[in-house]
CSV table of C-alpha atoms in Angstrom, one decimal:
chain,number,residue,atom,x,y,z
A,1,MET,CA,-83.0,-11.2,-15.4
A,2,SER,CA,-85.4,-8.8,-13.7
A,3,LEU,CA,-86.1,-5.4,-15.2
A,4,TYR,CA,-84.6,-3.8,-12.1
A,5,LYS,CA,-81.4,-5.8,-12.4
A,6,GLU,CA,-81.1,-5.1,-16.1
A,7,TRP,CA,-81.7,-1.4,-15.6
A,8,ARG,CA,-79.2,-1.2,-12.8
A,9,HIS,CA,-76.6,-3.1,-14.8
A,10,ARG,CA,-77.1,-0.8,-17.8
A,11,ALA,CA,-76.8,2.3,-15.6
A,12,LEU,CA,-73.6,1.1,-14.0
A,13,ASN,CA,-72.1,0.3,-17.4
A,14,PHE,CA,-73.2,3.7,-18.7
A,15,LEU,CA,-71.4,5.4,-15.8
A,16,GLN,CA,-68.3,3.3,-16.0
A,17,ASP,CA,-68.0,4.0,-19.8
A,18,ARG,CA,-67.8,7.7,-18.7
A,19,GLY,CA,-65.2,7.2,-16.0
A,20,TRP,CA,-67.3,6.8,-12.9
A,21,ILE,CA,-66.5,3.5,-11.2
A,22,ARG,CA,-68.5,2.1,-8.3
A,23,ASN,CA,-66.2,0.3,-5.8
A,24,PRO,CA,-67.6,0.3,-2.2
A,25,LYS,CA,-65.2,-1.2,0.4
A,26,GLU,CA,-65.8,-3.0,3.6
A,27,PHE,CA,-63.8,-4.3,6.6
A,28,VAL,CA,-64.0,-8.0,7.5
A,29,ASP,CA,-62.3,-9.7,10.4
A,30,PHE,CA,-60.6,-13.0,9.7
A,31,LYS,CA,-58.2,-15.0,11.9
A,32,GLY,CA,-56.8,-11.9,13.6
A,33,HIS,CA,-56.6,-10.0,10.3
A,34,SER,CA,-58.7,-7.0,9.4
A,35,ILE,CA,-59.4,-7.4,5.7
A,36,TYR,CA,-60.1,-4.2,3.7
A,37,ALA,CA,-61.5,-5.0,0.3
A,38,SER,CA,-64.2,-4.4,-2.3
A,39,LYS,CA,-67.6,-5.3,-0.9
A,40,GLY,CA,-68.3,-9.0,-1.3
A,41,ALA,CA,-64.7,-9.9,-2.1
A,42,PHE,CA,-64.0,-11.5,1.3
A,43,PHE,CA,-65.9,-13.6,2.5
A,44,ARG,CA,-68.8,-14.4,0.2
A,45,GLN,CA,-72.0,-15.7,1.7
A,46,ASN,CA,-73.3,-19.1,0.5
A,47,GLU,CA,-70.0,-20.1,-1.1
A,48,LYS,CA,-69.5,-23.8,-0.7
A,49,ASP,CA,-65.8,-24.0,-1.4
A,50,ASP,CA,-64.1,-21.4,0.9
A,51,ALA,CA,-63.0,-23.9,3.5
A,52,TRP,CA,-61.6,-26.3,1.0
A,53,LEU,CA,-59.7,-23.5,-0.8
A,54,TYR,CA,-58.3,-22.1,2.4
A,55,ALA,CA,-57.1,-25.6,3.5
A,56,LEU,CA,-55.5,-26.3,0.2
A,57,ALA,CA,-53.7,-22.9,0.4
A,58,GLN,CA,-52.1,-24.1,3.7
A,59,HIS,CA,-50.5,-27.1,2.0
A,60,ASN,CA,-49.4,-25.7,-1.3
A,61,LYS,CA,-46.8,-23.0,-2.1
A,62,ASN,CA,-47.3,-21.9,-5.8
A,63,ILE,CA,-50.9,-21.3,-6.8
A,64,LEU,CA,-52.4,-20.6,-10.2
A,65,ASP,CA,-55.8,-18.9,-9.8
A,66,ILE,CA,-57.6,-19.1,-13.1
A,67,GLY,CA,-60.8,-17.0,-13.0
A,68,CYS,CA,-59.6,-14.9,-10.1
A,69,ASN,CA,-62.3,-12.3,-10.7
A,70,ILE,CA,-61.9,-9.5,-8.0
A,71,GLY,CA,-59.8,-11.7,-5.7
A,72,GLN,CA,-62.2,-13.7,-3.6
A,73,SER,CA,-60.0,-16.8,-3.8
A,74,SER,CA,-56.7,-15.0,-4.2
A,75,LEU,CA,-57.1,-13.4,-0.8
A,76,LEU,CA,-57.7,-16.8,0.7
A,77,PHE,CA,-54.6,-18.2,-1.0
A,78,LEU,CA,-52.3,-15.6,0.3
A,79,LEU,CA,-53.6,-14.5,3.7
A,80,GLY,CA,-51.2,-15.6,6.5
A,81,THR,CA,-48.9,-17.4,4.1
A,82,ASP,CA,-45.7,-16.8,2.1
A,83,ASN,CA,-47.4,-18.4,-1.0
A,84,HIS,CA,-46.7,-17.3,-4.5
A,85,LEU,CA,-49.8,-16.5,-6.7
A,86,LEU,CA,-50.3,-16.1,-10.4
A,87,ALA,CA,-53.8,-14.7,-10.9
A,88,VAL,CA,-55.5,-14.9,-14.3
A,89,ASP,CA,-58.8,-13.4,-15.6
A,90,PRO,CA,-60.0,-12.3,-19.0
A,91,ASN,CA,-61.9,-9.3,-17.6
A,92,PRO,CA,-59.4,-6.4,-17.1
A,93,ASP,CA,-61.8,-4.6,-14.7
A,94,ALA,CA,-62.1,-7.6,-12.4
A,95,LEU,CA,-58.3,-8.4,-12.6
A,96,ALA,CA,-57.5,-4.8,-11.7
A,97,ARG,CA,-59.8,-5.0,-8.7
A,98,CYS,CA,-58.2,-8.3,-7.6
A,99,ALA,CA,-54.7,-6.5,-7.7
A,100,GLU,CA,-56.2,-3.6,-5.8
A,101,ASN,CA,-57.6,-5.8,-3.1
A,102,LEU,CA,-54.3,-7.6,-2.6
A,103,ILE,CA,-52.5,-4.3,-2.4
A,104,HIS,CA,-54.8,-2.9,0.2
A,105,ASN,CA,-54.1,-6.0,2.4
A,106,ASP,CA,-50.3,-6.0,1.8
A,107,LEU,CA,-50.5,-9.3,0.0
A,108,VAL,CA,-49.2,-8.3,-3.4
A,109,GLN,CA,-45.5,-9.0,-2.9
A,110,ASN,CA,-45.7,-12.6,-4.1
A,111,ALA,CA,-48.5,-12.0,-6.6
A,112,ARG,CA,-48.4,-11.6,-10.4
A,113,PHE,CA,-51.3,-11.0,-12.8
A,114,MET,CA,-52.2,-12.1,-16.4
A,115,CYS,CA,-55.2,-10.8,-18.4
A,116,ALA,CA,-56.2,-13.7,-20.6
A,117,PHE,CA,-58.8,-16.3,-21.3
A,118,CYS,CA,-57.4,-19.8,-20.8
A,119,GLY,CA,-58.3,-22.2,-23.6
A,120,GLU,CA,-57.1,-25.2,-25.6
A,121,GLN,CA,-55.1,-23.0,-28.1
A,122,ASP,CA,-53.8,-19.5,-28.6
A,123,GLY,CA,-55.9,-16.9,-30.4
A,124,GLU,CA,-58.9,-14.7,-29.5
A,125,ILE,CA,-62.4,-15.3,-28.2
A,126,GLU,CA,-65.6,-13.4,-27.5
A,127,PHE,CA,-66.0,-13.2,-23.8
A,128,PHE,CA,-69.4,-12.2,-22.3
A,129,SER,CA,-68.8,-10.0,-19.3
A,130,SER,CA,-69.1,-6.4,-18.0
A,131,LEU,CA,-68.1,-4.4,-15.0
A,132,THR,CA,-66.6,-6.9,-12.6
A,133,ASP,CA,-69.2,-9.6,-13.3
A,134,ALA,CA,-68.2,-12.8,-11.5
A,135,ALA,CA,-70.1,-14.9,-14.1
A,136,GLY,CA,-68.3,-13.9,-17.2
A,137,SER,CA,-68.1,-16.7,-19.7
A,138,MET,CA,-67.4,-17.8,-23.3
A,139,HIS,CA,-71.1,-18.9,-23.4
A,140,LYS,CA,-73.9,-16.4,-23.6
A,141,GLY,CA,-76.2,-18.6,-21.5
A,142,PHE,CA,-73.7,-18.8,-18.6
A,143,ALA,CA,-73.3,-15.0,-18.5
A,144,LYS,CA,-77.0,-14.0,-18.5
A,145,THR,CA,-76.6,-10.5,-17.0
A,146,SER,CA,-73.9,-9.3,-19.4
A,147,SER,CA,-75.2,-11.1,-22.5
A,148,GLY,CA,-78.7,-9.9,-21.7
A,149,ILE,CA,-77.6,-6.3,-22.3
A,150,GLY,CA,-75.3,-7.2,-25.2
A,151,LYS,CA,-72.0,-6.7,-23.3
A,152,SER,CA,-69.0,-8.7,-24.5
A,153,ARG,CA,-65.4,-8.1,-25.5
A,154,VAL,CA,-62.9,-9.9,-27.7
A,155,VAL,CA,-60.0,-11.1,-25.4
A,156,ARG,CA,-56.7,-12.9,-25.7
A,157,LYS,CA,-57.0,-16.6,-25.5
A,158,THR,CA,-54.0,-18.7,-24.5
A,159,LYS,CA,-53.1,-22.1,-23.1
A,160,VAL,CA,-52.2,-22.5,-19.5
A,161,ASP,CA,-48.9,-24.0,-20.7
A,162,ARG,CA,-48.1,-20.7,-22.4
A,163,ILE,CA,-48.9,-18.7,-19.3
A,164,VAL,CA,-46.7,-20.6,-16.9
A,165,GLU,CA,-43.9,-20.6,-19.5
A,166,GLU,CA,-44.1,-16.8,-19.8
A,167,PHE,CA,-44.0,-16.4,-16.0
A,168,ASN,CA,-41.6,-19.3,-15.3
A,169,PHE,CA,-44.2,-20.5,-12.8
A,170,LYS,CA,-44.6,-24.1,-11.6
A,171,PRO,CA,-47.9,-24.4,-9.8
A,172,ASP,CA,-48.5,-27.0,-7.0
A,173,LEU,CA,-52.2,-26.1,-7.1
A,174,VAL,CA,-54.4,-24.9,-10.0
A,175,LYS,CA,-57.8,-23.4,-9.2
A,176,MET,CA,-60.3,-23.0,-12.0
A,177,ASP,CA,-63.6,-21.1,-11.9
A,178,VAL,CA,-64.3,-20.5,-15.6
A,179,GLU,CA,-68.0,-20.8,-16.1
A,180,GLY,CA,-68.3,-23.6,-18.6
A,181,ALA,CA,-64.8,-23.5,-20.1
A,182,GLU,CA,-63.5,-26.2,-17.8
A,183,GLN,CA,-62.7,-28.8,-20.4
A,184,TYR,CA,-61.0,-26.2,-22.7
A,185,VAL,CA,-58.7,-24.9,-19.9
A,186,LEU,CA,-57.7,-28.5,-19.2
A,187,ARG,CA,-56.9,-29.2,-22.8
A,188,GLY,CA,-54.4,-26.4,-22.7
A,189,MET,CA,-52.5,-28.2,-19.9
A,190,ASN,CA,-49.6,-30.5,-20.9
A,191,THR,CA,-46.2,-29.4,-19.8
A,192,VAL,CA,-47.7,-27.9,-16.6
A,193,LEU,CA,-48.7,-31.4,-15.6
A,194,GLU,CA,-45.0,-32.4,-15.3
A,195,ASN,CA,-45.2,-30.8,-11.8
A,196,ASN,CA,-48.2,-33.0,-10.9
A,197,PRO,CA,-50.3,-30.2,-9.6
A,198,MET,CA,-53.6,-30.6,-7.8
A,199,ILE,CA,-56.4,-29.1,-9.9
A,200,PHE,CA,-59.4,-27.6,-8.1
A,201,VAL,CA,-62.3,-27.2,-10.5
A,202,GLU,CA,-65.7,-25.5,-10.0
A,203,MET,CA,-68.0,-27.3,-12.4
A,204,HIS,CA,-70.8,-25.4,-14.1
A,205,SER,CA,-73.8,-26.0,-16.4
A,206,GLY,CA,-75.9,-23.9,-18.6
A,207,PRO,CA,-78.0,-23.8,-21.7
A,208,GLU,CA,-75.0,-24.5,-24.0
A,209,MET,CA,-73.7,-27.4,-21.8
A,210,THR,CA,-75.3,-29.7,-19.3
A,211,ILE,CA,-73.6,-30.8,-16.2
A,212,ILE,CA,-73.5,-34.3,-17.6
A,213,GLU,CA,-71.7,-33.2,-20.8
A,214,ASN,CA,-69.3,-31.0,-18.8
A,215,THR,CA,-68.5,-33.8,-16.4
A,216,ASP,CA,-68.0,-36.4,-19.1
A,217,ALA,CA,-65.6,-34.1,-20.9
A,218,VAL,CA,-63.5,-33.5,-17.7
A,219,LEU,CA,-63.5,-37.2,-16.9
A,220,ALA,CA,-62.3,-38.1,-20.4
A,221,TRP,CA,-59.4,-35.6,-19.9
A,222,CYS,CA,-58.6,-37.3,-16.6
A,223,GLU,CA,-58.5,-40.7,-18.4
A,224,GLU,CA,-56.1,-39.3,-21.0
A,225,GLN,CA,-53.8,-37.6,-18.5
A,226,ARG,CA,-53.8,-40.3,-15.8
A,227,TYR,CA,-55.6,-38.1,-13.3
A,228,GLN,CA,-58.5,-39.0,-11.0
A,229,ALA,CA,-61.5,-36.8,-10.2
A,230,TYR,CA,-62.6,-36.6,-6.6
A,231,TYR,CA,-66.1,-35.2,-5.9
A,232,LEU,CA,-65.4,-32.9,-3.0
A,233,LYS,CA,-68.9,-33.1,-1.5
A,234,ILE,CA,-68.3,-36.8,-0.7
A,235,HIS,CA,-64.5,-37.0,-0.9
A,236,GLN,CA,-64.6,-39.9,-3.3
A,237,VAL,CA,-63.4,-40.7,-6.8
A,238,ILE,CA,-66.1,-40.5,-9.5
A,239,THR,CA,-65.8,-42.3,-12.9
A,240,ASP,CA,-69.0,-41.2,-14.5
A,241,SER,CA,-71.5,-38.4,-14.3
A,242,GLU,CA,-74.3,-40.3,-12.6
A,243,VAL,CA,-73.6,-39.1,-9.1
A,244,VAL,CA,-73.7,-35.4,-10.1
A,245,LYS,CA,-76.4,-35.5,-12.8
A,246,ASP,CA,-78.8,-33.4,-10.6
A,247,ARG,CA,-76.3,-30.7,-9.7
A,248,GLY,CA,-76.1,-27.3,-11.4
A,249,ARG,CA,-72.7,-26.6,-9.9
A,250,TYR,CA,-70.3,-28.6,-7.9
A,251,HIS,CA,-66.6,-29.0,-7.1
A,252,LEU,CA,-63.9,-31.5,-8.2
A,253,LEU,CA,-60.3,-32.0,-7.1
A,254,LEU,CA,-58.3,-33.6,-9.8
A,255,LEU,CA,-55.2,-35.5,-8.7
A,256,PRO,CA,-52.6,-37.7,-10.4
A,257,GLN,CA,-53.6,-41.3,-10.2
A,258,ASP,CA,-50.8,-42.2,-7.8
A,259,ALA,CA,-51.4,-39.2,-5.5
A,260,PRO,CA,-53.3,-39.8,-2.2
A,261,TYR,CA,-56.4,-37.8,-1.5
A,262,PRO,CA,-55.5,-35.1,1.2
A,263,GLU,CA,-56.5,-36.3,4.6
A,264,TYR,CA,-57.0,-32.8,5.8
A,265,LEU,CA,-59.9,-32.3,3.4
A,266,LYS,CA,-61.8,-35.3,4.6
A,267,THR,CA,-63.2,-33.5,7.7
A,268,ILE,CA,-64.4,-30.5,5.7
A,269,LYS,CA,-67.9,-30.7,4.5
A,270,GLU,CA,-69.4,-28.7,1.7
A,271,ASN,CA,-70.5,-25.2,2.8
A,272,THR,CA,-68.3,-25.3,5.9
A,273,LEU,CA,-67.4,-21.9,7.3
A,274,VAL,CA,-63.6,-21.3,7.6
A,275,SER,CA,-62.9,-21.3,11.3
């Protein structure tokens, strides 16, 4: 982290601790809608998965957004649909910003929110994050900006099964962006799998966990739960980590073994703009 970035992050944290919150807004035009949201929430430049997420939202009704942050994906999931959303994030500042962005765009009617870290069991966990940091993580090395200035908080940890039970929610699609906690989130899923949901996973790597280790753990879970892992960049099943060993970050779609891969995704390449 550069000295300027560290100084800026420390200054913004200092101000927020004293009640001053920076939240610039912007307008973005999308498919005939004028989106008004926090700057950077919609759309993000250089995000490789936006088109896939938007396409999946058109074909699924009940969506569980784990790691919603300030609502980047939540806006995509709800815009122009009558979908139902359950948005989850362990950072209360980011989750509140997500709710605010949905409210500004009249998309909150079918949305509910849960502040928690999803893991393999119930309890508490130290979570490295500050402000509305999009890279908050259970791992210090995955959250370099926040851990670099010593910012973390102890948050509630709970299983996905517990969350969907509390909300009586049966997701058709689960999206995960959890910065190195992928395998732990999946281990907290058992009863939720009775609905055979699609599971969209953004895979990460860092000092505490290589992409090979992370991939092997997710593939082991797939084997146990009779799911298949499709590497979205090539729209093909992978059974080992060889094909992704040189990636730092990539995307998987996990499907029940007897479920066909969605035809509508096959024409969408990585980093395609939503048209």
